[in-house]
Short mmCIF file of N, CA and C in Angstrom, two decimals:
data_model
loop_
_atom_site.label_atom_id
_atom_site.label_comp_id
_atom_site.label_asym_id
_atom_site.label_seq_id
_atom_site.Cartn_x
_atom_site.Cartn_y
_atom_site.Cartn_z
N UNK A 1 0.85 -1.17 0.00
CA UNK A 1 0.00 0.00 0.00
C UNK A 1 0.90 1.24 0.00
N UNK A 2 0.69 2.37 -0.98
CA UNK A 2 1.18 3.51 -0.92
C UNK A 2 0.84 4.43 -0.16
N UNK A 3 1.95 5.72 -0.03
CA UNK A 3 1.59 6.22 0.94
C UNK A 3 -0.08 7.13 0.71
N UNK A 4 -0.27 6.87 -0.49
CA UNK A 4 -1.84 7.88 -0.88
C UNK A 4 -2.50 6.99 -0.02
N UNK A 5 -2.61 5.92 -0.66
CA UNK A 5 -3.45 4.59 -0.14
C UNK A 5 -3.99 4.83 1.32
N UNK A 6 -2.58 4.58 2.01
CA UNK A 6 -2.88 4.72 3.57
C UNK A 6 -3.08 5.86 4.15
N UNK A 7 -2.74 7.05 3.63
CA UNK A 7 -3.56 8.05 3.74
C UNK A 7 -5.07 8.05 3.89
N UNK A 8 -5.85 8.02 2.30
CA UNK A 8 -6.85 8.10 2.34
C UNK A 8 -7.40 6.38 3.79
N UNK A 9 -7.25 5.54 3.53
CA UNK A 9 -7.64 4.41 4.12
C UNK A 9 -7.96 5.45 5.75
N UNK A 10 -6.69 5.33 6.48
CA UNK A 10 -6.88 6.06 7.35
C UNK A 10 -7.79 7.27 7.92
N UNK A 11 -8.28 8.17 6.67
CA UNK A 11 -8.86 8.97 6.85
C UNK A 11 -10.45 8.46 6.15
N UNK A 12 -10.53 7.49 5.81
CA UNK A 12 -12.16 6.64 5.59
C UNK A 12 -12.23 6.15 7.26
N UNK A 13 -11.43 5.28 7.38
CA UNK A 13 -11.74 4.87 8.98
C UNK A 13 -12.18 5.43 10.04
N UNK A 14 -11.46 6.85 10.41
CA UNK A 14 -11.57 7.86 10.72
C UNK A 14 -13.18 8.42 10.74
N UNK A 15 -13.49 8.84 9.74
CA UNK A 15 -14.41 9.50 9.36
C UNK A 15 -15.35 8.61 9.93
N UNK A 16 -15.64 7.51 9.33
CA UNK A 16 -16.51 6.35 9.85
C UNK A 16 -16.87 6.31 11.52
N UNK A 17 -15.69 6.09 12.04
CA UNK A 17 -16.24 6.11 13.56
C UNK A 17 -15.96 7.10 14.44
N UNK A 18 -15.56 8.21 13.70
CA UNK A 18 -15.64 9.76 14.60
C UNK A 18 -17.50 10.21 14.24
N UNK A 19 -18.19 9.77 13.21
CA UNK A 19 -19.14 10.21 13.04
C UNK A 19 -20.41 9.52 13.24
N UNK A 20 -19.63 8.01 13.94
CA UNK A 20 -20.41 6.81 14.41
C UNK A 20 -20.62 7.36 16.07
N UNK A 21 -19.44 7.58 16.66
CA UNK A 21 -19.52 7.54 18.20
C UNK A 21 -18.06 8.56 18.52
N UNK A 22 -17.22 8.56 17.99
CA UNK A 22 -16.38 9.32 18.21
C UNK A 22 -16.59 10.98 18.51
N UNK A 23 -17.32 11.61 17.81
CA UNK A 23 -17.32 13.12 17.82
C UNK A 23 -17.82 13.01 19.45
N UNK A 24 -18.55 12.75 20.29
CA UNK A 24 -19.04 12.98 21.22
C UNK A 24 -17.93 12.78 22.49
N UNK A 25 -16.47 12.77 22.51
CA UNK A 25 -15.40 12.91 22.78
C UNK A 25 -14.44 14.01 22.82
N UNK A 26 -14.82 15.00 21.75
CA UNK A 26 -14.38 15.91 20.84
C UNK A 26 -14.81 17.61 21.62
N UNK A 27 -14.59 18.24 21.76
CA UNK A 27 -14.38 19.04 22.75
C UNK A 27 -15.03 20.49 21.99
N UNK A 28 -16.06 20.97 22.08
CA UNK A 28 -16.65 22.18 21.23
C UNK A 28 -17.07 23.63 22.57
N UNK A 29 -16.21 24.52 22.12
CA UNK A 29 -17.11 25.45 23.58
C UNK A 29 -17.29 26.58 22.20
N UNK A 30 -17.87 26.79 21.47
CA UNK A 30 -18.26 27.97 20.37
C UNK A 30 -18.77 27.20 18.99
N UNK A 31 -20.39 27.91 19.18
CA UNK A 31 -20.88 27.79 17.49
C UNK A 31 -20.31 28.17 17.04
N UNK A 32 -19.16 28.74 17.17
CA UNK A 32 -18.82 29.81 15.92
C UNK A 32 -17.15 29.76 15.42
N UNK A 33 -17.13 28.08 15.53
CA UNK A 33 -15.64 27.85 15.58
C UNK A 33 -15.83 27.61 13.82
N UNK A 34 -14.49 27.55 13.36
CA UNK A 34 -13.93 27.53 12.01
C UNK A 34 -13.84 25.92 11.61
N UNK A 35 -14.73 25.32 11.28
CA UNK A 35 -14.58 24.19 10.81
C UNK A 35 -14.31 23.81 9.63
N UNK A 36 -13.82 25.00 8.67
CA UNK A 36 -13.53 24.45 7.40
C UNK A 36 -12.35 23.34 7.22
N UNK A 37 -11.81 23.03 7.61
CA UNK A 37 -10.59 22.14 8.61
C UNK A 37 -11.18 20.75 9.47
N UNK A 38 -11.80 20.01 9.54
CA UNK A 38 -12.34 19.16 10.02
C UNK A 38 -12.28 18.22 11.05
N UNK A 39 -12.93 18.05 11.98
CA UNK A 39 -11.97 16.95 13.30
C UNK A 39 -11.34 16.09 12.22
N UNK A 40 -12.20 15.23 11.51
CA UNK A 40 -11.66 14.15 11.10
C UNK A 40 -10.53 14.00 10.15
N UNK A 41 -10.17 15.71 9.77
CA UNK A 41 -8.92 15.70 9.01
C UNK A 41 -7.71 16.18 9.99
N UNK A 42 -8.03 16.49 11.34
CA UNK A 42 -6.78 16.99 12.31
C UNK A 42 -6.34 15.40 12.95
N UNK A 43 -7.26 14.57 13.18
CA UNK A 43 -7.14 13.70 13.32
C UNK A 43 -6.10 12.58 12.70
N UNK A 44 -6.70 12.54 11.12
CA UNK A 44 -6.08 11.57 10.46
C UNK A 44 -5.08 12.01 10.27
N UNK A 45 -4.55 13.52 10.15
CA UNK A 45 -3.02 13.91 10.02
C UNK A 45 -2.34 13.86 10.87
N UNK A 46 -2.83 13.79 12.34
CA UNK A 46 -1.82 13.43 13.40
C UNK A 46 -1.58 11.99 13.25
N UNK A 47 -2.54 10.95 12.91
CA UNK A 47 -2.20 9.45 12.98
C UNK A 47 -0.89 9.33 11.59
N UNK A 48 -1.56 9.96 10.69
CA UNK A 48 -0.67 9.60 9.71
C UNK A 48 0.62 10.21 10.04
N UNK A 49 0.88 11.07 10.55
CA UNK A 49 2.17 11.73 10.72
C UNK A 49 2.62 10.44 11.81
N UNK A 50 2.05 10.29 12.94
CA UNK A 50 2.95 9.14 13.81
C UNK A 50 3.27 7.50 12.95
N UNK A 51 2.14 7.78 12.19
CA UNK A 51 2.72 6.37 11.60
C UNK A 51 3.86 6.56 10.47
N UNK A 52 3.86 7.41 10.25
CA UNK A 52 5.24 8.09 9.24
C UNK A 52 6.47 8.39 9.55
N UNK A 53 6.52 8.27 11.79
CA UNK A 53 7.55 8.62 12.21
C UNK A 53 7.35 9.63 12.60
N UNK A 54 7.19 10.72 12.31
CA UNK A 54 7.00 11.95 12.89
C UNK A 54 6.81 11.44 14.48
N UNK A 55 7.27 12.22 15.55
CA UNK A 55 7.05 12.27 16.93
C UNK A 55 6.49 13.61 17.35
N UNK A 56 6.76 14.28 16.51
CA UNK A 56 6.61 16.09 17.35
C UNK A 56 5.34 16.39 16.54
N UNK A 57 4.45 17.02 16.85
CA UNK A 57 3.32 17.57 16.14
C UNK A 57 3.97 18.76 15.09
N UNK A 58 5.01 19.36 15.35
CA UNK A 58 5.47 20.41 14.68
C UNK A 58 6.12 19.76 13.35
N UNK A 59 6.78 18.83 13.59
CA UNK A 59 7.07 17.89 12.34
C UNK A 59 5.88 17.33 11.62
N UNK A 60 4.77 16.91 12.44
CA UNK A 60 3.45 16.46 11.39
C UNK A 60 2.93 17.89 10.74
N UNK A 61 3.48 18.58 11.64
CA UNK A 61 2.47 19.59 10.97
C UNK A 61 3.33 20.28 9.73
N UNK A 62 4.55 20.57 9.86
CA UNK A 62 5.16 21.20 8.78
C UNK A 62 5.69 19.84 7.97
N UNK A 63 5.25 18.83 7.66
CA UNK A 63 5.13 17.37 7.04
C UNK A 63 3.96 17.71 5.91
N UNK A 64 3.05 18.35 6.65
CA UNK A 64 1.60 18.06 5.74
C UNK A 64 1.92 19.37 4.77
N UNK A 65 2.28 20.39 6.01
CA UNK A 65 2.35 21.56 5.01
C UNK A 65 3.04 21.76 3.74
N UNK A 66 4.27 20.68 3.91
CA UNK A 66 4.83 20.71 2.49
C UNK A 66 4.51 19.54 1.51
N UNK A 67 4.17 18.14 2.30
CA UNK A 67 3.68 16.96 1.41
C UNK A 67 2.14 17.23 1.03
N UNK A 68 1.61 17.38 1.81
CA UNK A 68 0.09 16.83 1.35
C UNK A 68 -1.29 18.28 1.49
N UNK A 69 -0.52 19.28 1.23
CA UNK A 69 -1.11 20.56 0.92
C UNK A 69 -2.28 20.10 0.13
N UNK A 70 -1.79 19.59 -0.86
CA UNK A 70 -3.19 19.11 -2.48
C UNK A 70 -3.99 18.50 -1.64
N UNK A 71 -4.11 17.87 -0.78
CA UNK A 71 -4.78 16.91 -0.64
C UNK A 71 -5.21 17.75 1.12
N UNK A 72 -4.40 18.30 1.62
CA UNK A 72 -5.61 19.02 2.42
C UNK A 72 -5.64 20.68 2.26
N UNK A 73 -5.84 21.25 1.71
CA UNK A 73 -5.93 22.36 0.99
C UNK A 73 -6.46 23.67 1.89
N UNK A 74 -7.35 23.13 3.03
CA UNK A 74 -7.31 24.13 4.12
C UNK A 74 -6.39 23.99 5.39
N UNK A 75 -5.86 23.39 4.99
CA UNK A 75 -4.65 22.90 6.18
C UNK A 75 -4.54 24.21 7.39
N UNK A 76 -5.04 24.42 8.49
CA UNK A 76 -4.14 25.57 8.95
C UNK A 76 -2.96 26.20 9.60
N UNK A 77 -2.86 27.09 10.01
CA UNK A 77 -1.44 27.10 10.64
C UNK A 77 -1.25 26.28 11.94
N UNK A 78 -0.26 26.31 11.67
CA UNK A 78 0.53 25.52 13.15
C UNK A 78 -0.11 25.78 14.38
N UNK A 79 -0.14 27.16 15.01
CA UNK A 79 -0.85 27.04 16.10
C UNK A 79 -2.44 26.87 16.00
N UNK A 80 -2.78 27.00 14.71
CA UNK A 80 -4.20 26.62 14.71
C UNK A 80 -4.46 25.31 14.90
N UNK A 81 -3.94 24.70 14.33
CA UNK A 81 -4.00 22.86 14.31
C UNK A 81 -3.02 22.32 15.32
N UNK A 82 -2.72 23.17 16.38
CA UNK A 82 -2.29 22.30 17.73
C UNK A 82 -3.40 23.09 18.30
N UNK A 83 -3.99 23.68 18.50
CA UNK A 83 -5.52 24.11 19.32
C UNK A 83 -6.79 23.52 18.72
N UNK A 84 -6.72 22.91 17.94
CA UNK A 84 -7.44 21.87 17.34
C UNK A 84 -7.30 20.36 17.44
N UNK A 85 -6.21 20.49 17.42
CA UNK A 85 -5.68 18.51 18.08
C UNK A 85 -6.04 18.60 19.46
N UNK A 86 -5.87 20.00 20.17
CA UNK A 86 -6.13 20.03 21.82
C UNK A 86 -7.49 19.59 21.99
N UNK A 87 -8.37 19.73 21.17
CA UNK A 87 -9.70 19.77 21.28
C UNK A 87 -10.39 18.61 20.90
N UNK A 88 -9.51 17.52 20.19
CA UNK A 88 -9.85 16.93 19.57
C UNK A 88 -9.22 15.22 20.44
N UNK A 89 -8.27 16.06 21.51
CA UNK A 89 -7.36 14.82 21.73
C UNK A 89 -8.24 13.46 22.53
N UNK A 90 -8.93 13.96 23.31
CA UNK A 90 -10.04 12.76 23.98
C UNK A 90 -10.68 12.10 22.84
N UNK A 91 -10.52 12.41 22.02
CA UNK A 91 -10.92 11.22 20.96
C UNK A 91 -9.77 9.93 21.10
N UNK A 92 -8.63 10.15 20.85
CA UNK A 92 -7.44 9.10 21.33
C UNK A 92 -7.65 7.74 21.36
N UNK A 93 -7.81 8.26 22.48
CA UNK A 93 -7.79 6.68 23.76
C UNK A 93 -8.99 5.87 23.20
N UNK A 94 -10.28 6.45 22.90
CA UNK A 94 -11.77 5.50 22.26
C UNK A 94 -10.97 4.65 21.11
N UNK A 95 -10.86 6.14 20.31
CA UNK A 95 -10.15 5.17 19.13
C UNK A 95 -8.81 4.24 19.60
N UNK A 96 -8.34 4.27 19.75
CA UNK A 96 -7.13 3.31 20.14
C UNK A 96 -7.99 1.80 20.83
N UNK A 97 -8.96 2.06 21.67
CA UNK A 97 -9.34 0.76 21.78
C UNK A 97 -10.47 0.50 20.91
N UNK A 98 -11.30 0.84 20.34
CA UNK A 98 -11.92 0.55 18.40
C UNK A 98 -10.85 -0.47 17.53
N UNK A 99 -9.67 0.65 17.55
CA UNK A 99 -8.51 -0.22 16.54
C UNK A 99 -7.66 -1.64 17.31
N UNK A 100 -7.45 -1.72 18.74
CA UNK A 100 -7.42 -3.07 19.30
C UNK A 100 -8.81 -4.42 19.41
N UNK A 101 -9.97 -3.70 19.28
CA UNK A 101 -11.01 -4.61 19.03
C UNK A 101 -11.10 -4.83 18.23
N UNK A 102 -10.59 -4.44 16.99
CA UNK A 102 -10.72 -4.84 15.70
C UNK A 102 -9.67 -5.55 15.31
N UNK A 103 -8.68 -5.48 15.96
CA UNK A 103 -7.28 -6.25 15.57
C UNK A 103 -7.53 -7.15 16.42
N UNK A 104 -8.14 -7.22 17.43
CA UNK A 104 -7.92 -8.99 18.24
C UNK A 104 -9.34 -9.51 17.41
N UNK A 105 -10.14 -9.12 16.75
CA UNK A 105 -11.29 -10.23 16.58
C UNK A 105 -10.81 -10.59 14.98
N UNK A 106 -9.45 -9.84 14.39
CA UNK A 106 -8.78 -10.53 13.39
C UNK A 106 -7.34 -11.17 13.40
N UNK A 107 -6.64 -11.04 14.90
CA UNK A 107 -5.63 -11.85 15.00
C UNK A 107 -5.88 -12.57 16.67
N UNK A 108 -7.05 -13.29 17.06
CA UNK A 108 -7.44 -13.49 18.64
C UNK A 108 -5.71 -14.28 18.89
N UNK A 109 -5.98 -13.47 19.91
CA UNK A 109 -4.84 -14.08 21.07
C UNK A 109 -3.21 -13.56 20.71
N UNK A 110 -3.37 -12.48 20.14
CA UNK A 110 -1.83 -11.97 19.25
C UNK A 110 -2.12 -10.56 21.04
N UNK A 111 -1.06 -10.25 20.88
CA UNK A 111 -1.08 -9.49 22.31
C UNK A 111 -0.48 -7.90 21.58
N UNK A 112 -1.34 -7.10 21.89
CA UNK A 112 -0.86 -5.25 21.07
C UNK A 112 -0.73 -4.58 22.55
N UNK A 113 0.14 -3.67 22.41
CA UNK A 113 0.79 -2.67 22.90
C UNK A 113 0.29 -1.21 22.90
N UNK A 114 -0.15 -0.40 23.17
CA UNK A 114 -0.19 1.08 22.57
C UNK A 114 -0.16 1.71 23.56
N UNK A 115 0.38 3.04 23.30
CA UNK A 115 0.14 4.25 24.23
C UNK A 115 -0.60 5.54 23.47
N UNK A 116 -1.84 5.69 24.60
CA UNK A 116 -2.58 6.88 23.75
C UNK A 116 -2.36 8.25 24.49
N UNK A 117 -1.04 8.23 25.16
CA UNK A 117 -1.12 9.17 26.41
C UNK A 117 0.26 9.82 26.24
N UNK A 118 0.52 10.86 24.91
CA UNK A 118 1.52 11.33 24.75
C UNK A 118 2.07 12.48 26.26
N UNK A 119 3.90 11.88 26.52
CA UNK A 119 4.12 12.90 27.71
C UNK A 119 4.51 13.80 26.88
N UNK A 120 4.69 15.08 28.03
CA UNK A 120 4.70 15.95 27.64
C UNK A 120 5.75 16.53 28.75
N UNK A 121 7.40 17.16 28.41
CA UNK A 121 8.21 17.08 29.53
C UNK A 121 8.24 19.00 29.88
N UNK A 122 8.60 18.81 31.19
CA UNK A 122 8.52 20.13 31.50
C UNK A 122 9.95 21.10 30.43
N UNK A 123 9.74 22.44 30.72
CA UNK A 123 11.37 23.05 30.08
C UNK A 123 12.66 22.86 31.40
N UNK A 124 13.32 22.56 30.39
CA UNK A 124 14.85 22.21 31.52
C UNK A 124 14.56 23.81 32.65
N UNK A 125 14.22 24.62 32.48
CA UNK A 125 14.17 25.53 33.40
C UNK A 125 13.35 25.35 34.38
N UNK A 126 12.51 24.17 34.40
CA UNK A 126 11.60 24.20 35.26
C UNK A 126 11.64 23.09 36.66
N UNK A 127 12.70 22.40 36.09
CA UNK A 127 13.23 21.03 36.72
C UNK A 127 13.68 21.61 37.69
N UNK A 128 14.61 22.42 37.97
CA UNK A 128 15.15 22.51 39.42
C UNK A 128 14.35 23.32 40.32
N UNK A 129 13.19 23.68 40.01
CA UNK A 129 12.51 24.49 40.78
C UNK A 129 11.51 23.90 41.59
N UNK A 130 10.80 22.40 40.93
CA UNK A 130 9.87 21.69 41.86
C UNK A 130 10.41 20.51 42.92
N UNK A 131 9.89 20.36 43.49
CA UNK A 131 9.97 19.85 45.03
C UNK A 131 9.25 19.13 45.38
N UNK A 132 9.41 17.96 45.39
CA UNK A 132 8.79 16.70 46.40
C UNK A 132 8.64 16.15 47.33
#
């Protein structure tokens, strides 16, 4: 499978069960937010970026901005689409166990791993200042 392939694949899946049960995870405080940009496309570009390697959101994000512009065409800026993944991130963890129920009722008894709980480390400036 190419990388279009698993692109789009990813972002059918996506779509499917963010709009099955997923959106209600998804974090909205304003009618009047900018959705031309879509959960289900902040979404599939963060998965696709981790499955591409990417670790840093700043790498998925300036990843898309130069690979896959055509293909998401409202892409927004950087800090827009990390205040959008913020909003979007309790979706995660549902999905992560969706995609293990679906992988054990097609490989039963194979044993998966995941973490849906990216850390997040303090700045070296901040280390010597807390206290236990």
């Amino acid at each position: 499978m190419n990388w279009q392939e698993r692109l789009i694949t990813i972002y059918l899946y996506v779509c499917k069960h963010y709009q099955q049960n997923l959106w209600t995870h998804s974090q909205r405080m304003s009618h009047y937010a900018d959705l031309s940009f879509s959960d289900e496309e902040v979404i599939t570009l963060f998965l696709f970026g981790v499955m591409d390697k990417h670790r840093e959101i700043k790498s998925i994000d300036e990843y898309a901005d130069r690979h896959l512009r055509d293909g998401f065409p409202r892409l927004p800026s950087y800090v827009a689409y990390v205040q959008r993944l913020n909003q979007v991130a309790d979706v995660f963890a549902p999905l992560l166990a969706l995609i293990q129920q679906e992988q054990e009722t097609r490989d039963p008894g194979q044993f998966w791993l995941s973490d849906s709980f990216p850390v997040a480390k303090a700045p070296s400036k901040a280390i010597g200042l807390r206290r236990v």
